[in-house]
Amino acid sequence: MIERTTKTGLKRLMKSGLDVQMRRKVHREMRGSYCSGIMMGLRAALGPDDICVDLGANVGEVTAPLAETGATVHAFEPDPDNFAQLQSACAQHPSAVLHQRAAGTQAGHLSLFRSTILDKDARKGSTGSTLIATNTVANAENSVEVEVIDAVAFVRTLIAEHGRIAFLKMDIEGAELELMEHLLDTDLLSHVGLTVVETHRWLMPGQSKRYEEIERVADAQPELNLFAYWT
């Protein structure tokens, strides 16, 4: 499985003789290569009958290529500036269904905190908007109220309507921790062809054990096809 192959490679890397800075660089490159390969495979495999969900779509770098296949892609992006760019990126792709909402475990409204590096690096900073006030890059002085969906309920509804989801991507800057725990408490991921998650443990001090449990479950249940090294 994808998860097992990646984890083996990363463990070997950590035992190598490279210094810390070089290991981190190689680690990023390895993750990037795996993710590029996944996208290539998806673009070759998806078609108009498939359903995808992109939680944390940002400016559409995943949504737009997937929508080009004709698959229906439900893309969620709460930040108004990012959402405008997402709309532009997907303007020629009618199968992209865009939602200006954040993904959480309960429907409602919450503050979305922009990244502390947004002013220094607009492109990188745009990816850091978060619902988690304790996220180490959350800027308490730069936030906007956004609508939040119950993502578990949304996934359950799609599966009930279509039988399965081909691809589920989650990159939601720390909010993935609670959402993944809720999803793993159900049998919903068994109806998803591939689930990829970018974990943000470095932004969530004190939560390493919870992230490790998600990785343990993914490793113990390869049939879930859960890839927790998205980047």
CSV table of N, CA and C in Angstrom, one decimal, residues 34-180:
chain,number,residue,atom,x,y,z
A,34,TYR,N,6.1,11.5,-4.0
A,34,TYR,CA,5.0,10.6,-3.9
A,34,TYR,C,3.6,11.3,-4.2
A,35,CYS,N,3.5,12.6,-3.8
A,35,CYS,CA,2.3,13.3,-4.1
A,35,CYS,C,2.1,13.5,-5.6
A,36,SER,N,3.2,13.9,-6.2
A,36,SER,CA,3.1,14.1,-7.7
A,36,SER,C,2.7,12.8,-8.4
A,37,GLY,N,3.2,11.7,-7.9
A,37,GLY,CA,2.9,10.4,-8.5
A,37,GLY,C,1.4,10.0,-8.3
A,38,ILE,N,0.9,10.3,-7.1
A,38,ILE,CA,-0.5,10.1,-6.8
A,38,ILE,C,-1.4,10.9,-7.7
A,39,MET,N,-1.0,12.2,-7.9
A,39,MET,CA,-1.8,13.0,-8.8
A,39,MET,C,-1.8,12.5,-10.2
A,40,MET,N,-0.7,12.1,-10.7
A,40,MET,CA,-0.6,11.5,-12.1
A,40,MET,C,-1.5,10.3,-12.2
A,41,GLY,N,-1.4,9.4,-11.2
A,41,GLY,CA,-2.3,8.2,-11.2
A,41,GLY,C,-3.7,8.5,-11.2
A,42,LEU,N,-4.1,9.5,-10.4
A,42,LEU,CA,-5.5,9.9,-10.3
A,42,LEU,C,-6.0,10.5,-11.6
A,43,ARG,N,-5.2,11.4,-12.2
A,43,ARG,CA,-5.6,12.0,-13.5
A,43,ARG,C,-5.8,10.9,-14.6
A,44,ALA,N,-5.1,9.9,-14.5
A,44,ALA,CA,-5.2,8.8,-15.5
A,44,ALA,C,-6.4,7.9,-15.2
A,45,ALA,N,-6.8,7.8,-13.9
A,45,ALA,CA,-7.8,6.8,-13.5
A,45,ALA,C,-9.2,7.4,-13.4
A,46,LEU,N,-9.3,8.7,-13.1
A,46,LEU,CA,-10.6,9.3,-12.8
A,46,LEU,C,-11.4,9.6,-14.1
A,47,GLY,N,-12.7,9.6,-14.0
A,47,GLY,CA,-13.6,9.9,-15.1
A,47,GLY,C,-14.9,10.6,-14.6
A,48,PRO,N,-15.8,10.9,-15.5
A,48,PRO,CA,-17.0,11.6,-15.2
A,48,PRO,C,-17.9,10.9,-14.1
A,49,ASP,N,-17.8,9.6,-13.9
A,49,ASP,CA,-18.6,8.9,-12.9
A,49,ASP,C,-18.0,9.0,-11.5
A,50,ASP,N,-16.9,9.6,-11.4
A,50,ASP,CA,-16.2,9.6,-10.1
A,50,ASP,C,-16.5,10.9,-9.3
A,51,ILE,N,-16.4,10.7,-7.9
A,51,ILE,CA,-16.7,11.8,-7.0
A,51,ILE,C,-15.4,12.0,-6.2
A,52,CYS,N,-14.9,13.3,-6.1
A,52,CYS,CA,-13.8,13.6,-5.3
A,52,CYS,C,-14.1,14.7,-4.3
A,53,VAL,N,-13.4,14.8,-3.2
A,53,VAL,CA,-13.6,15.8,-2.2
A,53,VAL,C,-12.3,16.4,-1.9
A,54,ASP,N,-12.2,17.7,-2.0
A,54,ASP,CA,-10.9,18.5,-1.6
A,54,ASP,C,-11.2,19.4,-0.5
A,55,LEU,N,-10.8,19.0,0.7
A,55,LEU,CA,-11.0,19.8,1.9
A,55,LEU,C,-9.7,20.6,2.1
A,56,GLY,N,-9.9,21.9,2.0
A,56,GLY,CA,-8.7,22.8,2.0
A,56,GLY,C,-8.1,23.0,0.7
A,57,ALA,N,-9.0,23.4,-0.3
A,57,ALA,CA,-8.6,23.5,-1.7
A,57,ALA,C,-7.6,24.6,-2.0
A,58,ASN,N,-7.5,25.6,-1.1
A,58,ASN,CA,-6.6,26.7,-1.3
A,58,ASN,C,-6.9,27.4,-2.7
A,59,VAL,N,-6.0,27.5,-3.6
A,59,VAL,CA,-6.2,28.2,-4.9
A,59,VAL,C,-6.5,27.2,-6.0
A,60,GLY,N,-6.6,25.9,-5.7
A,60,GLY,CA,-7.1,25.0,-6.8
A,60,GLY,C,-6.0,24.1,-7.4
A,61,GLU,N,-4.8,24.0,-6.8
A,61,GLU,CA,-3.8,23.3,-7.4
A,61,GLU,C,-4.1,21.8,-7.5
A,62,VAL,N,-5.0,21.3,-6.7
A,62,VAL,CA,-5.4,19.9,-6.8
A,62,VAL,C,-6.8,19.8,-7.4
A,63,THR,N,-7.7,20.7,-7.1
A,63,THR,CA,-9.0,20.7,-7.6
A,63,THR,C,-9.1,20.8,-9.1
A,64,ALA,N,-8.4,21.8,-9.7
A,64,ALA,CA,-8.5,22.0,-11.1
A,64,ALA,C,-8.0,20.8,-11.9
A,65,PRO,N,-6.8,20.3,-11.6
A,65,PRO,CA,-6.4,19.1,-12.4
A,65,PRO,C,-7.3,17.9,-12.3
A,66,LEU,N,-7.9,17.7,-11.1
A,66,LEU,CA,-8.8,16.6,-11.0
A,66,LEU,C,-10.1,16.9,-11.8
A,67,ALA,N,-10.6,18.1,-11.7
A,67,ALA,CA,-11.8,18.4,-12.5
A,67,ALA,C,-11.6,18.3,-14.0
A,68,GLU,N,-10.4,18.5,-14.4
A,68,GLU,CA,-10.1,18.3,-15.9
A,68,GLU,C,-10.5,16.9,-16.4
A,69,THR,N,-10.5,15.9,-15.5
A,69,THR,CA,-10.8,14.6,-15.9
A,69,THR,C,-12.3,14.4,-16.1
A,70,GLY,N,-13.1,15.3,-15.7
A,70,GLY,CA,-14.5,15.2,-15.7
A,70,GLY,C,-15.2,14.7,-14.5
A,71,ALA,N,-14.3,14.3,-13.5
A,71,ALA,CA,-14.8,13.9,-12.2
A,71,ALA,C,-15.5,15.1,-11.5
A,72,THR,N,-16.5,14.8,-10.7
A,72,THR,CA,-17.1,15.8,-9.9
A,72,THR,C,-16.2,16.0,-8.7
A,73,VAL,N,-15.7,17.3,-8.5
A,73,VAL,CA,-14.8,17.6,-7.4
A,73,VAL,C,-15.5,18.6,-6.5
A,74,HIS,N,-15.8,18.2,-5.3
A,74,HIS,CA,-16.3,19.2,-4.3
A,74,HIS,C,-15.1,19.8,-3.5
A,75,ALA,N,-14.9,21.1,-3.7
A,75,ALA,CA,-13.8,21.7,-3.2
A,75,ALA,C,-14.2,22.8,-2.1
A,76,PHE,N,-13.6,22.7,-1.0
A,76,PHE,CA,-13.9,23.5,0.2
A,76,PHE,C,-12.8,24.4,0.5
A,77,GLU,N,-13.0,25.8,0.4
A,77,GLU,CA,-12.0,26.7,0.8
A,77,GLU,C,-12.6,27.9,1.5
A,78,PRO,N,-12.3,28.2,2.8
A,78,PRO,CA,-13.1,29.2,3.5
A,78,PRO,C,-12.5,30.6,3.3
A,79,ASP,N,-11.2,30.7,3.1
A,79,ASP,CA,-10.6,32.0,3.0
A,79,ASP,C,-11.0,32.8,1.8
A,80,PRO,N,-11.6,34.0,1.9
A,80,PRO,CA,-12.2,34.7,0.8
A,80,PRO,C,-11.2,35.0,-0.3
A,81,ASP,N,-10.0,35.4,0.0
A,81,ASP,CA,-9.0,35.7,-1.0
A,81,ASP,C,-8.6,34.4,-1.8
A,82,ASN,N,-8.4,33.3,-1.1
A,82,ASN,CA,-8.1,32.1,-1.7
A,82,ASN,C,-9.2,31.6,-2.6
A,83,PHE,N,-10.4,31.8,-2.1
A,83,PHE,CA,-11.6,31.3,-2.8
A,83,PHE,C,-11.8,32.0,-4.1
A,84,ALA,N,-11.4,33.3,-4.2
A,84,ALA,CA,-11.5,34.0,-5.4
A,84,ALA,C,-10.6,33.4,-6.5
A,85,GLN,N,-9.4,33.0,-6.0
A,85,GLN,CA,-8.4,32.4,-6.9
A,85,GLN,C,-8.8,31.0,-7.3
A,86,LEU,N,-9.4,30.3,-6.4
A,86,LEU,CA,-10.0,29.0,-6.7
A,86,LEU,C,-11.0,29.1,-7.8
A,87,GLN,N,-11.9,30.1,-7.7
A,87,GLN,CA,-12.9,30.3,-8.7
A,87,GLN,C,-12.3,30.5,-10.1
A,88,SER,N,-11.3,31.3,-10.1
A,88,SER,CA,-10.6,31.6,-11.3
A,88,SER,C,-9.9,30.4,-11.9
A,89,ALA,N,-9.3,29.6,-11.1
A,89,ALA,CA,-8.6,28.4,-11.5
A,89,ALA,C,-9.6,27.4,-12.1
A,90,CYS,N,-10.8,27.4,-11.6
A,90,CYS,CA,-11.8,26.3,-12.0
A,90,CYS,C,-12.8,26.9,-12.9
A,91,ALA,N,-12.6,28.1,-13.4
A,91,ALA,CA,-13.7,28.7,-14.3
A,91,ALA,C,-14.0,27.9,-15.5
A,92,GLN,N,-13.1,27.1,-16.0
A,92,GLN,CA,-13.3,26.3,-17.2
A,92,GLN,C,-13.7,24.9,-16.9
A,93,HIS,N,-13.9,24.6,-15.6
A,93,HIS,CA,-14.2,23.2,-15.3
A,93,HIS,C,-15.5,23.1,-14.6
A,94,PRO,N,-16.6,22.9,-15.3
A,94,PRO,CA,-17.9,22.8,-14.7
A,94,PRO,C,-18.1,21.7,-13.7
A,95,SER,N,-17.3,20.7,-13.7
A,95,SER,CA,-17.4,19.6,-12.7
A,95,SER,C,-16.8,19.9,-11.4
A,96,ALA,N,-16.2,21.1,-11.2
A,96,ALA,CA,-15.7,21.5,-9.9
A,96,ALA,C,-16.8,22.2,-9.2
A,97,VAL,N,-17.2,21.7,-8.1
A,97,VAL,CA,-18.3,22.3,-7.2
A,97,VAL,C,-17.6,23.0,-6.1
A,98,LEU,N,-17.7,24.3,-6.1
A,98,LEU,CA,-16.9,25.1,-5.1
A,98,LEU,C,-17.7,25.6,-3.9
A,99,HIS,N,-17.2,25.4,-2.7
A,99,HIS,CA,-17.9,25.7,-1.5
A,99,HIS,C,-17.0,26.7,-0.7
A,100,GLN,N,-17.5,27.9,-0.4
A,100,GLN,CA,-16.7,28.8,0.4
A,100,GLN,C,-17.0,28.5,1.9
A,101,ARG,N,-16.5,27.4,2.3
A,101,ARG,CA,-16.7,26.9,3.7
A,101,ARG,C,-15.5,26.2,4.2
A,102,ALA,N,-15.4,26.2,5.5
A,102,ALA,CA,-14.3,25.4,6.1
A,102,ALA,C,-14.9,24.0,6.5
A,103,ALA,N,-13.9,23.1,6.7
A,103,ALA,CA,-14.3,21.7,7.1
A,103,ALA,C,-14.0,21.5,8.5
A,104,GLY,N,-15.0,21.0,9.3
A,104,GLY,CA,-14.9,20.7,10.7
A,104,GLY,C,-15.7,19.5,11.1
A,105,THR,N,-16.0,19.4,12.3
A,105,THR,CA,-16.8,18.2,12.8
A,105,THR,C,-18.2,18.7,13.3
A,106,GLN,N,-18.4,20.0,13.3
A,106,GLN,CA,-19.7,20.5,13.6
A,106,GLN,C,-20.0,21.7,12.7
A,107,ALA,N,-21.3,21.8,12.2
A,107,ALA,CA,-21.7,22.9,11.4
A,107,ALA,C,-21.8,24.2,12.2
A,108,GLY,N,-21.5,25.3,11.7
A,108,GLY,CA,-21.6,26.6,12.4
A,108,GLY,C,-20.7,27.6,11.8
A,109,HIS,N,-20.3,28.6,12.6
A,109,HIS,CA,-19.4,29.6,12.2
A,109,HIS,C,-18.2,29.7,13.2
A,110,LEU,N,-17.0,29.9,12.7
A,110,LEU,CA,-15.8,30.0,13.5
A,110,LEU,C,-14.9,31.1,12.9
A,111,SER,N,-13.9,31.5,13.7
A,111,SER,CA,-12.9,32.4,13.2
A,111,SER,C,-11.9,31.7,12.4
A,112,LEU,N,-11.5,32.2,11.3
A,112,LEU,CA,-10.4,31.6,10.5
A,112,LEU,C,-9.2,32.5,10.7
A,113,PHE,N,-8.2,32.0,11.2
A,113,PHE,CA,-7.0,32.8,11.5
A,113,PHE,C,-6.0,32.7,10.3
A,114,ARG,N,-5.6,33.9,9.8
A,114,ARG,CA,-4.6,33.9,8.8
A,114,ARG,C,-3.2,33.6,9.4
A,115,SER,N,-2.3,33.2,8.5
A,115,SER,CA,-0.9,32.8,8.9
A,115,SER,C,-0.1,34.1,9.3
A,116,THR,N,0.8,33.9,10.3
A,116,THR,CA,1.6,35.0,10.7
A,116,THR,C,2.6,35.3,9.6
A,117,ILE,N,2.9,34.5,8.6
A,117,ILE,CA,3.9,34.8,7.6
A,117,ILE,C,3.2,35.3,6.3
A,118,LEU,N,1.9,35.6,6.4
A,118,LEU,CA,1.2,36.0,5.2
A,118,LEU,C,1.8,37.3,4.6
A,119,ASP,N,2.1,38.3,5.4
A,119,ASP,CA,2.7,39.5,5.0
A,119,ASP,C,4.1,39.4,4.3
A,120,LYS,N,4.8,38.4,4.8
A,120,LYS,CA,6.2,38.2,4.3
A,120,LYS,C,6.2,37.3,3.0
A,121,ASP,N,5.3,36.3,3.0
A,121,ASP,CA,5.3,35.4,1.8
A,121,ASP,C,3.8,35.1,1.5
A,122,ALA,N,3.3,35.9,0.6
A,122,ALA,CA,1.8,35.8,0.3
A,122,ALA,C,1.4,34.4,-0.2
A,123,ARG,N,2.3,33.8,-1.0
A,123,ARG,CA,1.9,32.5,-1.6
A,123,ARG,C,1.9,31.4,-0.5
A,124,LYS,N,3.0,31.3,0.2
A,124,LYS,CA,3.2,30.3,1.3
A,124,LYS,C,2.2,30.6,2.4
A,125,GLY,N,2.1,31.9,2.7
A,125,GLY,CA,1.2,32.3,3.8
A,125,GLY,C,-0.3,32.0,3.6
A,126,SER,N,-0.7,32.0,2.3
A,126,SER,CA,-2.1,31.7,1.9
A,126,SER,C,-2.5,30.3,2.3
A,127,THR,N,-1.5,29.4,2.4
A,127,THR,CA,-1.9,28.0,2.7
A,127,THR,C,-2.0,27.8,4.2
A,128,GLY,N,-1.8,28.8,5.0
A,128,GLY,CA,-1.7,28.6,6.5
A,128,GLY,C,-2.9,29.0,7.2
A,129,SER,N,-4.0,29.5,6.6
A,129,SER,CA,-5.2,29.9,7.3
A,129,SER,C,-5.8,28.7,8.1
A,130,THR,N,-6.2,28.9,9.3
A,130,THR,CA,-6.5,27.8,10.2
A,130,THR,C,-7.7,28.2,11.1
A,131,LEU,N,-8.5,27.2,11.5
A,131,LEU,CA,-9.5,27.3,12.5
A,131,LEU,C,-9.0,27.1,13.9
A,132,ILE,N,-7.8,26.7,14.0
A,132,ILE,CA,-7.2,26.3,15.3
A,132,ILE,C,-6.4,27.5,15.9
A,133,ALA,N,-7.0,28.1,16.9
A,133,ALA,CA,-6.4,29.3,17.5
A,133,ALA,C,-5.0,29.0,18.1
A,134,THR,N,-4.8,27.7,18.6
A,134,THR,CA,-3.5,27.3,19.2
A,134,THR,C,-2.5,26.9,18.2
A,135,ASN,N,-2.8,26.9,16.9
A,135,ASN,CA,-1.9,26.6,15.8
A,135,ASN,C,-0.8,27.6,15.9
A,136,THR,N,0.5,27.2,15.9
A,136,THR,CA,1.6,28.1,16.1
A,136,THR,C,1.8,29.2,15.1
A,137,VAL,N,1.1,29.1,13.9
A,137,VAL,CA,1.2,30.2,13.0
A,137,VAL,C,-0.1,31.0,12.9
A,138,ALA,N,-1.1,30.7,13.7
A,138,ALA,CA,-2.3,31.5,13.7
A,138,ALA,C,-2.1,32.9,14.2
A,139,ASN,N,-2.6,33.9,13.4
A,139,ASN,CA,-2.4,35.3,13.7
A,139,ASN,C,-3.8,35.8,14.3
A,140,ALA,N,-3.8,36.0,15.6
A,140,ALA,CA,-5.0,36.3,16.3
A,140,ALA,C,-5.5,37.7,15.9
A,141,GLU,N,-4.6,38.5,15.3
A,141,GLU,CA,-5.0,39.9,14.9
A,141,GLU,C,-5.4,40.0,13.5
A,142,ASN,N,-5.5,38.8,12.8
A,142,ASN,CA,-5.9,38.8,11.4
A,142,ASN,C,-6.8,37.6,11.2
A,143,SER,N,-8.1,37.8,11.4
A,143,SER,CA,-9.0,36.6,11.3
A,143,SER,C,-10.3,37.1,10.6
A,144,VAL,N,-11.1,36.1,10.1
A,144,VAL,CA,-12.3,36.4,9.5
A,144,VAL,C,-13.3,35.3,9.9
A,145,GLU,N,-14.6,35.7,10.1
A,145,GLU,CA,-15.6,34.6,10.4
A,145,GLU,C,-16.0,33.9,9.2
A,146,VAL,N,-16.0,32.6,9.3
A,146,VAL,CA,-16.3,31.7,8.1
A,146,VAL,C,-17.4,30.7,8.5
A,147,GLU,N,-18.1,30.2,7.5
A,147,GLU,CA,-19.0,29.1,7.7
A,147,GLU,C,-18.3,27.8,7.8
A,148,VAL,N,-18.7,26.9,8.7
A,148,VAL,CA,-18.0,25.6,8.8
A,148,VAL,C,-19.1,24.5,8.5
A,149,ILE,N,-18.7,23.5,7.7
A,149,ILE,CA,-19.6,22.4,7.5
A,149,ILE,C,-19.2,21.2,8.4
A,150,ASP,N,-20.2,20.3,8.7
A,150,ASP,CA,-19.9,19.1,9.3
A,150,ASP,C,-19.4,18.1,8.2
A,151,ALA,N,-18.1,18.0,8.1
A,151,ALA,CA,-17.5,17.3,7.0
A,151,ALA,C,-17.8,15.8,7.1
A,152,VAL,N,-17.9,15.3,8.3
A,152,VAL,CA,-18.3,13.8,8.4
A,152,VAL,C,-19.7,13.6,7.8
A,153,ALA,N,-20.6,14.5,8.1
A,153,ALA,CA,-22.0,14.3,7.6
A,153,ALA,C,-22.0,14.5,6.1
A,154,PHE,N,-21.1,15.4,5.6
A,154,PHE,CA,-21.1,15.7,4.1
A,154,PHE,C,-20.5,14.4,3.4
A,155,VAL,N,-19.5,13.8,3.9
A,155,VAL,CA,-18.9,12.6,3.4
A,155,VAL,C,-19.9,11.5,3.4
A,156,ARG,N,-20.6,11.3,4.5
A,156,ARG,CA,-21.6,10.3,4.7
A,156,ARG,C,-22.7,10.5,3.6
A,157,THR,N,-23.2,11.7,3.4
A,157,THR,CA,-24.2,11.9,2.4
A,157,THR,C,-23.8,11.6,1.0
A,158,LEU,N,-22.5,12.0,0.7
A,158,LEU,CA,-22.0,11.6,-0.7
A,158,LEU,C,-22.0,10.1,-0.9
A,159,ILE,N,-21.5,9.4,0.1
A,159,ILE,CA,-21.4,8.0,0.0
A,159,ILE,C,-22.8,7.3,-0.1
A,160,ALA,N,-23.8,7.9,0.6
A,160,ALA,CA,-25.1,7.4,0.6
A,160,ALA,C,-25.7,7.6,-0.8
A,161,GLU,N,-25.4,8.7,-1.4
A,161,GLU,CA,-25.9,9.1,-2.8
A,161,GLU,C,-25.2,8.3,-3.9
A,162,HIS,N,-23.9,8.1,-3.8
A,162,HIS,CA,-23.1,7.6,-4.9
A,162,HIS,C,-22.5,6.3,-4.7
A,163,GLY,N,-22.5,5.8,-3.5
A,163,GLY,CA,-22.0,4.5,-3.2
A,163,GLY,C,-20.5,4.5,-2.7
A,164,ARG,N,-19.8,5.5,-3.3
A,164,ARG,CA,-18.4,5.6,-2.9
A,164,ARG,C,-17.8,7.0,-3.3
A,165,ILE,N,-16.7,7.3,-2.7
A,165,ILE,CA,-15.9,8.5,-3.1
A,165,ILE,C,-14.6,8.0,-3.6
A,166,ALA,N,-14.2,8.5,-4.8
A,166,ALA,CA,-13.0,8.0,-5.4
A,166,ALA,C,-11.8,8.5,-4.6
A,167,PHE,N,-11.8,9.8,-4.2
A,167,PHE,CA,-10.6,10.4,-3.7
A,167,PHE,C,-11.0,11.5,-2.7
A,168,LEU,N,-10.4,11.5,-1.5
A,168,LEU,CA,-10.7,12.5,-0.4
A,168,LEU,C,-9.3,13.0,0.0
A,169,LYS,N,-9.2,14.4,-0.2
A,169,LYS,CA,-7.9,15.0,0.2
A,169,LYS,C,-8.3,16.0,1.4
A,170,MET,N,-7.4,16.0,2.4
A,170,MET,CA,-7.6,16.9,3.6
A,170,MET,C,-6.3,17.6,3.9
A,171,ASP,N,-6.3,18.9,3.7
A,171,ASP,CA,-5.2,19.8,4.1
A,171,ASP,C,-5.8,21.0,4.8
A,172,ILE,N,-6.1,20.9,6.1
A,172,ILE,CA,-6.8,21.9,6.7
A,172,ILE,C,-6.2,22.5,8.0
A,173,GLU,N,-4.8,22.5,8.0
A,173,GLU,CA,-4.0,23.2,8.9
A,173,GLU,C,-4.3,23.0,10.4
A,174,GLY,N,-4.3,21.7,10.8
A,174,GLY,CA,-4.5,21.3,12.2
A,174,GLY,C,-5.9,20.8,12.5
A,175,ALA,N,-6.9,21.3,11.7
A,175,ALA,CA,-8.3,20.8,12.0
A,175,ALA,C,-8.4,19.3,11.5
A,176,GLU,N,-7.4,18.8,10.8
A,176,GLU,CA,-7.5,17.4,10.3
A,176,GLU,C,-7.4,16.4,11.5
A,177,LEU,N,-6.9,16.8,12.6
A,177,LEU,CA,-6.7,15.9,13.7
A,177,LEU,C,-8.0,15.4,14.2
A,178,GLU,N,-8.9,16.3,14.6
A,178,GLU,CA,-10.2,15.9,15.1
A,178,GLU,C,-11.1,15.3,14.1
A,179,LEU,N,-11.0,15.9,12.8
A,179,LEU,CA,-11.8,15.3,11.8
A,179,LEU,C,-11.4,13.9,11.4
A,180,MET,N,-10.1,13.6,11.4
A,180,MET,CA,-9.7,12.2,11.1
A,180,MET,C,-10.1,11.3,12.2
